Structures are given as structure tokens and as C-alpha cells.
C-alpha positions as a Python dict, from the first residue, in 0.01 Angstrom:
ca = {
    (1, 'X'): (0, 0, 0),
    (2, 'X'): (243, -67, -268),
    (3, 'X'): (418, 81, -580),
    (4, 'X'): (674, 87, -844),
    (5, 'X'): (845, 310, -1059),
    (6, 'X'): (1034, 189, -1357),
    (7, 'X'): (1307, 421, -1530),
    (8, 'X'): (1466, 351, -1878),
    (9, 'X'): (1710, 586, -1891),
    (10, 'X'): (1880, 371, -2232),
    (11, 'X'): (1902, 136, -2449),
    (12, 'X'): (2139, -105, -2198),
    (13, 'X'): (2023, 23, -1880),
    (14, 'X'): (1728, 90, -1633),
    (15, 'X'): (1638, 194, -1235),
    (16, 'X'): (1345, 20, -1084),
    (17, 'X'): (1262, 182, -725),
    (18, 'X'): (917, 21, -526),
    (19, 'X'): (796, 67, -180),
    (20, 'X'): (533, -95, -11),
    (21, 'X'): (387, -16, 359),
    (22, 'X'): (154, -258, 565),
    (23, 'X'): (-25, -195, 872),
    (24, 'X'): (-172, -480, 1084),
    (25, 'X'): (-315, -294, 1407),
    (26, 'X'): (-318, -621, 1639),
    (27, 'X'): (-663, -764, 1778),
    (28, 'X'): (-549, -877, 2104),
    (29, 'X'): (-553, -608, 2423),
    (30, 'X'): (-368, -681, 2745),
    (31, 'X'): (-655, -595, 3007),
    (32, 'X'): (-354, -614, 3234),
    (33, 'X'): (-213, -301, 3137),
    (34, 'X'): (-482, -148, 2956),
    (35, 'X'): (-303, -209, 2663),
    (36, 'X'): (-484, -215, 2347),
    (37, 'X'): (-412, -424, 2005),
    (38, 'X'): (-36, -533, 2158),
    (39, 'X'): (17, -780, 1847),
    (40, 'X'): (25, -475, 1618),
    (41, 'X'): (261, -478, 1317),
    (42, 'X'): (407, -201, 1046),
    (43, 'X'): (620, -344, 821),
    (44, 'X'): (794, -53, 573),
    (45, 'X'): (1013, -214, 254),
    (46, 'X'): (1209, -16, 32),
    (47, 'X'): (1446, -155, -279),
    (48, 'X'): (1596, 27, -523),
    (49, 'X'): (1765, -200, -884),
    (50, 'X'): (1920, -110, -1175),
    (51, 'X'): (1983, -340, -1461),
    (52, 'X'): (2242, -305, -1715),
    (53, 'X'): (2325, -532, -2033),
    (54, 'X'): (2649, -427, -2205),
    (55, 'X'): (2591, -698, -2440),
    (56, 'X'): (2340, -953, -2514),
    (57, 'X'): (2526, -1231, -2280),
    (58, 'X'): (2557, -1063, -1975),
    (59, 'X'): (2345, -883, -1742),
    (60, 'X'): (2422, -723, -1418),
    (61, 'X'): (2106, -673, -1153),
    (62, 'X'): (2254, -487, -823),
    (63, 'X'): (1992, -408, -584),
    (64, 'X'): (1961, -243, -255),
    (65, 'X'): (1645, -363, 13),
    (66, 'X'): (1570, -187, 300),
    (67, 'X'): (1278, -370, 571),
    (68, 'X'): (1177, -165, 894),
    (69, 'X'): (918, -366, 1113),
    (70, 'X'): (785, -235, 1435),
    (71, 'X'): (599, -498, 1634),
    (72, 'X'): (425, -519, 1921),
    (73, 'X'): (462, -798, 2200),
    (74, 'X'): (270, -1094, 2195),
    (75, 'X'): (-24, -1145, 2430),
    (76, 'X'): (122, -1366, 2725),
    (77, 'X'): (421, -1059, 2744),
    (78, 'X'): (390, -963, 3117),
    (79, 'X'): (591, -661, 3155),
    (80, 'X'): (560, -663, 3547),
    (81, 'X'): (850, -979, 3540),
}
């Protein structure tokens, strides 16, 4: 899932904010532990940019990114040691 929002708020400047959320719920089960779909992955991104042109040379483009990405373990993980 994904999306964007683009604001004008003038003539010289703008906000652009987008988010986008993936789920990947893993295929592979530990029958060790009973375990089910241990290679899973959520990956959240956030990023928020503004873009201002005081004059037709220049341009500045600050932007802030946020990533949060949960995994699981991989399928040879033996949590007994």
C-alpha cells in the first residue's frame, strides 16, 4: 500500500508527504517450534519534503525518511542454542 500527498502552498514553495506499508507474511514454518511463516517481513516508510525556489537558480529539497522493518528469523534460526 502506498500514497502521496502533494501541497502547493505558493508560488516558490511546496510539502510532499508519502507513506507506503508492505507486508510479506513469510512461507517457511519452523516445525521445531511450531512456529509458523518465521521469514515474515513489515516494512513501514514514511518521508516528508518540501521544496522551495527563491529564484529561478536555486532550489532547496530538505527531506525527512523514516523506515521501520520488523522481520522475522530466517529458517535455520535454532533458538534452543
Amino acid at each position: 500500500v502506498a500514497a502521496a500527498l502533494n501541497l502547493p502552498v505558493s508560488e516558490t514553495f511546496a510539502v510532499r508527504a508519502s507513506a507506503s506499508y508492505t507486508d510479506d507474511g513469510g512461507f517457511i514454518d519452523n516445525r521445531t517450534t511450531g512456529t509458523e511463516d518465521v521469514n515474515f517481513a513489515r516494512t513501514l516508510s514514511l518521508r516528508l519534503a518540501a521544496a522551495w525556489r527563491p529564484t529561478e537558480r536555486l532550489e532547496i529539497v530538505p527531506s525527512i525518511i523514516y523506515q521501520r522493518i520488523r522481520q522475522g528469523t530466517d529458517s535455520f534460526n535454532n533458538p534452543t542454542g
